Amino acid sequence: MNAPTSRRILVTSALPYANGQIHLGHLVEYIQTDIFVRFQKLRGHDAVYLCADDTHGTAIMIRARAEERSERDLIAAMREDHLKDFAGFDIEFDHYGSTDSDANRRLCGEIWRSLRDKGLVVSRDVKQLFDPKAGVFLADRFVRGTCPRCKAADQYGDACEKCGATYSPADLVDPVSTLSGATPEIRSAEHLFVQLEPMQGFLREWTKNSGALDPRIANYLAGHFLGEPLRDWDISRPAPYFGFEIPDAPGHYWYVWFDAPIGYVAATDEWATARGGSWKEWWHRGAGEPAAEIHHFIGKDITYFHTLFWPAMLEAAGLALPTKVRIHGFLTVNGEKMSKSRGTFLLARTYLDHLDPACLRYYYAAKLSGNIDDIDLNLEDFAAKVNSDLVGKVVNLASRTARWLEGAGLSETYPNDGGLFAQGAVDGAEIAAAYDECDFARAMRLVMAAADRANAYVDAEQPWKLAKAGPESAERLRDVATVALNLFRQIVVYLAPVLPELATETGALVGGPIRSWEESRHPLTGVAVAPFKPLARRVEAAQLEALVAASKPATPPSAPSSPSSPSNPSSSGNASVTTDPAEPLAAEPLAPQCTIDDFTKIDLRVARILAAEEVPEAKKLLKLTVSLGGEERRTVFAGIKGFHDPAALVGRLVVVVANLAPRQMKFGLSEGMVVAASGAGATGVYLLSPDSGALPGMRLH
RNA sequence: GGCAGCGUAGCUCAGUUGGUUAGAGCACCGGCUUCAUAAGCCGGGUGUCGCCGGUUCAAGUCCGGCCGCUGCUACCA
């Protein structure tokens, strides 16, 4: 029963680059980190979540130029966007800084001096392509040209996508700068390098034995970098460059990857200073009691920086090393890389326009198991999982029992529940262990198992019958509902790191704010229960469709419908045009715009009804057999019973969706769908018929 | 091209150091229920564990090859 020993835990997420908006891929990391930190805080630990915008580098400089604004103006605007998006997803940083801060400049200087003092900095000339028109050195991806090996046109500066050759940008035939179109010239410039080879022994030991890395990662590093001499790390860029000028090397700037991780320390500095402390309490070895843990959450793409460069820098500077580098995979949507053209490049903002952030937080939690596999956001699965778990199992528990307690409140003593609450409390240890290892998927499975038990309890006790049985059952009813609501609140405590909003609302329903994991150990008794308000809403397919539609690239400017256009009679005021009632359209607004590609996915065919029979048990269905021409027959269940006489349908031509996935219905397999018009408020269902002459099997274009 | 990860039920995923008959949730099928936001409960596994070969008394698990998917590729893999 004693509270867990308090730990001091500093947690970071990778710094988002100030050159783009937050998307759902980013959020895999920020949501994951936020859950971890909220969990640690709920457990009573001294945890702090720090992050910052990563603001420097060529890309920012070039974009600022293109937009004819200053870099600082650009990064200030991006920062605001980022903060808004994070807040929208309930991601709660203790401090959110910027790499373009005074604190960061100062700390970069301090760590730089340590590297200099250790003799790790060397200077060397580097030949690089230079864009004379834009006046900047060009990273490989800003140069395109013809592959020197296979002569494929329009290849990047470092490798050919066609033949796979790798080369130096200087080898490209007819190189062109993608910035200005100018022909780049080769220029030589001095760069500063940090020697890593002297750190090889340290890195080999740290990656393998510190416990900071998953053995798979340690193994990967051992086999690919630590087996051979480590190359020097090019750490400076010549002017012009948006970043910090190196104090003892005028005209040279720290490369963005030097100042970015130091941003973690700078954020600590700003946060600690504001509350009267110092960053040294967290980053100095042996400072503070107990020793602080440092956890970095990162994506697998930046493994190299966080497991070799960064620890080497910290080691050289004599600072504390990461306790854990927690590496996660990337996000795919519907099994594929996010794609703008498919509408699966989902921005945080767009998601928030259509859906509840809690749904994504839960879905990610249910899929994150702490390893480096990519995770897939399957939109159908997303809706099914959220609806089934959150709405059907968890929230429904309160929804189906809270109302019986509105007047009386919870029972004065906790009733016999067959050990359910006690079992839930015991499970808490296992759930906590899963959270602590970032195996949130396992935590969610355990929580849902608890919810299943609770629902089974309610079902067995049949409180609805007690409610009807009259006053002599009132106490029993109160007891059953008391158990159910306590089991619900226990589950919500376990879900609080993932679903802070649900935790807040549950606190308002019964028992007050949830502040500690310990609240899962003791049932509430004798307290009031507020009127029940819906705690979560189902995800509807239409919301997902709208999200995808809104994520497609801006459609070519739909010809602004000019009111005077003669082809647009409804707005021409022409008296000869009859005005139809507006209700049908108003009742069911237009679906989001789709492309011709979307449309052609749906194969509409003319079909002839060969047979139509009643399905006696069905309220709405008729069983139709239709011909698509030749021998192609389909069985289709159509929801038109009561509007059409089966006998009158036989022989008639209709339109069917011919490539619709078969659907198992209660009365048999339906192999298509007959198209019909209907609408809110309308009473009938109106089948479509082609003009005479159409033949079964013809496609609608 | 190089490197890494993955490939288990219709879908999303668990499967610990190789060890009975390969699991969960969802979906689906059958039954029950009607308090609840079309929610809930009971029952049913629907599978060539990507393919081929090897090690072993025993392989989803270890080894080799192949295929497929995904990601990364720091001025240098």
Coordinates of N, CA and C in Angstrom, one line a residue, chain A residues 54-146:
Chain A
D54 N 12.3 23.2 -33.5 CA 13.7 23.1 -34.1 C 13.6 24.1 -35.3
T55 N 14.4 25.1 -35.2 CA 14.1 26.3 -36.0 C 15.2 26.7 -37.0
H56 N 16.4 26.0 -36.9 CA 17.5 26.5 -37.8 C 17.6 25.7 -39.0
G57 N 18.6 26.1 -39.9 CA 18.9 25.3 -41.1 C 18.6 26.0 -42.4
T58 N 19.1 25.4 -43.4 CA 18.9 25.9 -44.8 C 17.5 25.9 -45.2
A59 N 16.7 24.9 -44.9 CA 15.3 24.8 -45.3 C 14.5 26.0 -44.9
I60 N 14.7 26.4 -43.6 CA 14.0 27.5 -43.0 C 14.4 28.8 -43.8
M61 N 15.7 28.9 -44.0 CA 16.2 30.1 -44.6 C 15.6 30.2 -46.0
I62 N 15.6 29.1 -46.7 CA 15.1 29.2 -48.1 C 13.6 29.5 -48.2
R63 N 12.9 28.8 -47.2 CA 11.5 29.1 -47.2 C 11.1 30.5 -46.9
A64 N 11.9 31.1 -45.9 CA 11.6 32.4 -45.5 C 11.9 33.4 -46.7
R65 N 12.9 33.1 -47.4 CA 13.2 33.9 -48.6 C 12.0 33.8 -49.6
A66 N 11.6 32.6 -49.8 CA 10.5 32.4 -50.8 C 9.3 33.2 -50.4
E67 N 9.0 33.2 -49.1 CA 7.8 33.9 -48.6 C 8.1 35.4 -48.3
E68 N 9.3 35.8 -48.6 CA 9.7 37.2 -48.4 C 9.4 37.7 -47.0
R69 N 9.9 37.0 -46.1 CA 9.7 37.4 -44.7 C 11.0 37.0 -44.0
S70 N 11.2 37.4 -42.7 CA 12.4 37.1 -42.0 C 12.2 35.6 -41.5
E71 N 13.4 35.0 -41.2 CA 13.3 33.7 -40.6 C 12.6 33.7 -39.3
R72 N 12.9 34.7 -38.5 CA 12.3 34.8 -37.1 C 10.8 35.0 -37.2
D73 N 10.3 35.7 -38.2 CA 8.9 35.9 -38.5 C 8.3 34.5 -38.8
L74 N 8.9 33.8 -39.7 CA 8.4 32.5 -40.1 C 8.3 31.5 -38.9
I75 N 9.4 31.4 -38.1 CA 9.4 30.4 -37.0 C 8.5 30.8 -35.9
A76 N 8.2 32.1 -35.8 CA 7.3 32.5 -34.7 C 5.9 32.1 -35.1
A77 N 5.6 32.2 -36.4 CA 4.2 31.8 -36.9 C 4.1 30.3 -36.8
M78 N 5.1 29.5 -37.2 CA 5.0 28.1 -37.1 C 4.9 27.6 -35.7
R79 N 5.6 28.3 -34.8 CA 5.5 27.9 -33.4 C 4.0 28.0 -32.9
E80 N 3.4 29.1 -33.3 CA 2.0 29.3 -32.8 C 1.1 28.1 -33.4
D81 N 1.3 27.8 -34.6 CA 0.6 26.7 -35.2 C 0.8 25.4 -34.5
H82 N 2.1 25.1 -34.2 CA 2.4 23.9 -33.5 C 1.8 23.8 -32.1
L83 N 1.9 24.9 -31.4 CA 1.3 24.9 -30.1 C -0.2 24.7 -30.1
K84 N -0.8 25.3 -31.1 CA -2.3 25.2 -31.2 C -2.6 23.7 -31.4
D85 N -1.9 23.1 -32.3 CA -2.2 21.7 -32.7 C -1.9 20.8 -31.5
F86 N -0.8 21.0 -30.8 CA -0.5 20.2 -29.6 C -1.6 20.3 -28.5
A87 N -2.0 21.5 -28.3 CA -3.0 21.8 -27.3 C -4.3 21.1 -27.7
G88 N -4.6 21.1 -29.0 CA -5.8 20.4 -29.5 C -5.9 18.9 -29.2
F89 N -4.7 18.3 -29.1 CA -4.6 16.9 -28.8 C -4.3 16.6 -27.3
D90 N -4.5 17.6 -26.5 CA -4.3 17.5 -25.0 C -2.8 17.1 -24.7
I91 N -1.9 17.6 -25.5 CA -0.5 17.3 -25.2 C 0.0 18.4 -24.3
E92 N 0.4 18.0 -23.1 CA 0.7 19.0 -22.1 C 2.2 19.1 -21.8
F93 N 2.8 20.0 -22.4 CA 4.3 20.2 -22.1 C 4.4 21.0 -20.9
D94 N 5.4 20.7 -20.1 CA 5.7 21.6 -19.0 C 6.4 22.9 -19.5
H95 N 7.1 22.7 -20.6 CA 7.7 23.9 -21.2 C 8.0 23.6 -22.7
Y96 N 7.7 24.5 -23.5 CA 7.9 24.4 -25.0 C 8.8 25.5 -25.4
G97 N 10.0 25.2 -25.7 CA 11.0 26.3 -26.1 C 11.2 26.4 -27.5
S98 N 12.4 26.9 -27.9 CA 12.8 27.1 -29.3 C 14.3 27.0 -29.3
T99 N 14.8 26.3 -30.4 CA 16.3 26.3 -30.5 C 16.9 27.6 -30.8
D100 N 16.0 28.6 -31.2 CA 16.5 29.9 -31.5 C 16.4 30.8 -30.3
S101 N 16.9 30.3 -29.1 CA 16.7 31.1 -27.9 C 18.1 31.4 -27.3
D102 N 18.1 32.4 -26.4 CA 19.3 32.8 -25.8 C 19.9 31.7 -25.0
A103 N 19.0 30.9 -24.3 CA 19.5 29.8 -23.5 C 20.2 28.8 -24.3
N104 N 19.6 28.5 -25.5 CA 20.2 27.5 -26.4 C 21.6 28.0 -26.9
R105 N 21.6 29.3 -27.3 CA 22.9 29.8 -27.8 C 24.0 29.7 -26.7
R106 N 23.6 30.0 -25.5 CA 24.6 30.0 -24.4 C 25.0 28.5 -24.2
L107 N 24.1 27.6 -24.1 CA 24.4 26.2 -23.8 C 25.2 25.6 -25.0
C108 N 24.9 25.9 -26.2 CA 25.7 25.5 -27.4 C 27.1 25.9 -27.2
G109 N 27.3 27.2 -26.7 CA 28.6 27.7 -26.5 C 29.4 26.9 -25.5
E110 N 28.7 26.5 -24.4 CA 29.3 25.8 -23.3 C 29.7 24.4 -23.8
I111 N 28.9 23.7 -24.5 CA 29.2 22.4 -24.9 C 30.3 22.4 -26.0
W112 N 30.2 23.4 -26.8 CA 31.2 23.6 -27.8 C 32.6 23.8 -27.2
R113 N 32.7 24.6 -26.2 CA 33.9 24.8 -25.5 C 34.5 23.5 -24.9
S114 N 33.6 22.6 -24.4 CA 34.0 21.3 -23.9 C 34.6 20.5 -25.0
L115 N 34.0 20.5 -26.2 CA 34.5 19.7 -27.3 C 35.9 20.3 -27.7
R116 N 36.0 21.6 -27.8 CA 37.3 22.2 -28.1 C 38.3 21.9 -27.1
D117 N 38.0 22.0 -25.8 CA 39.0 21.7 -24.8 C 39.5 20.3 -24.8
K118 N 38.6 19.4 -25.3 CA 39.0 18.0 -25.4 C 39.8 17.7 -26.7
G119 N 39.9 18.7 -27.5 CA 40.7 18.6 -28.7 C 39.9 17.8 -29.8
L120 N 38.6 17.8 -29.7 CA 37.8 16.9 -30.6 C 37.4 17.7 -31.9
V121 N 37.7 19.0 -31.9 CA 37.3 19.8 -33.1 C 38.4 19.9 -34.1
V122 N 38.2 19.6 -35.3 CA 39.2 19.7 -36.4 C 38.6 20.5 -37.5
S123 N 39.4 21.1 -38.4 CA 39.0 21.8 -39.5 C 39.4 21.2 -40.8
R124 N 38.6 21.3 -41.8 CA 38.9 20.6 -43.1 C 38.2 21.3 -44.2
D125 N 38.7 21.4 -45.4 CA 38.0 21.9 -46.5 C 37.1 20.9 -47.1
V126 N 35.9 21.4 -47.5 CA 34.9 20.5 -48.1 C 34.5 21.1 -49.4
K127 N 34.4 20.3 -50.5 CA 34.0 20.7 -51.8 C 32.5 20.5 -51.8
Q128 N 31.8 21.6 -52.2 CA 30.3 21.4 -52.2 C 29.8 22.3 -53.4
L129 N 28.6 21.9 -53.9 CA 28.0 22.7 -54.9 C 27.5 24.0 -54.3
F130 N 27.7 25.0 -55.1 CA 27.2 26.3 -54.6 C 26.3 27.0 -55.7
D131 N 25.2 27.5 -55.2 CA 24.3 28.1 -56.2 C 24.6 29.6 -56.3
P132 N 25.2 30.0 -57.4 CA 25.7 31.4 -57.4 C 24.6 32.4 -57.5
K133 N 23.4 32.0 -58.0 CA 22.3 32.9 -58.1 C 21.7 33.1 -56.7
A134 N 21.4 32.0 -56.0 CA 20.8 32.1 -54.7 C 21.8 32.5 -53.6
G135 N 23.1 32.2 -53.9 CA 24.1 32.6 -53.0 C 24.2 31.6 -51.8
V136 N 23.9 30.4 -52.0 CA 23.9 29.4 -50.9 C 24.6 28.1 -51.3
F137 N 25.2 27.4 -50.4 CA 25.7 26.1 -50.6 C 24.4 25.2 -50.7
L138 N 24.6 24.1 -51.5 CA 23.4 23.3 -51.8 C 23.5 21.9 -51.1
A139 N 22.6 21.6 -50.3 CA 22.5 20.2 -49.8 C 22.1 19.3 -51.0
D140 N 22.5 18.0 -51.0 CA 22.3 17.2 -52.1 C 20.8 17.2 -52.7
R141 N 19.9 17.3 -51.8 CA 18.5 17.2 -52.3 C 18.1 18.5 -53.0
F142 N 18.9 19.5 -53.0 CA 18.6 20.7 -53.7 C 19.2 20.8 -55.1
V143 N 19.9 19.7 -55.5 CA 20.5 19.6 -56.8 C 19.9 18.4 -57.6
R144 N 19.5 18.7 -58.8 CA 19.0 17.6 -59.7 C 19.8 17.6 -61.0
G145 N 19.9 16.5 -61.6 CA 20.6 16.4 -62.8 C 20.5 15.0 -63.4
T146 N 21.3 14.8 -64.4 CA 21.3 13.5 -65.1 C 22.3 12.5 -64.5

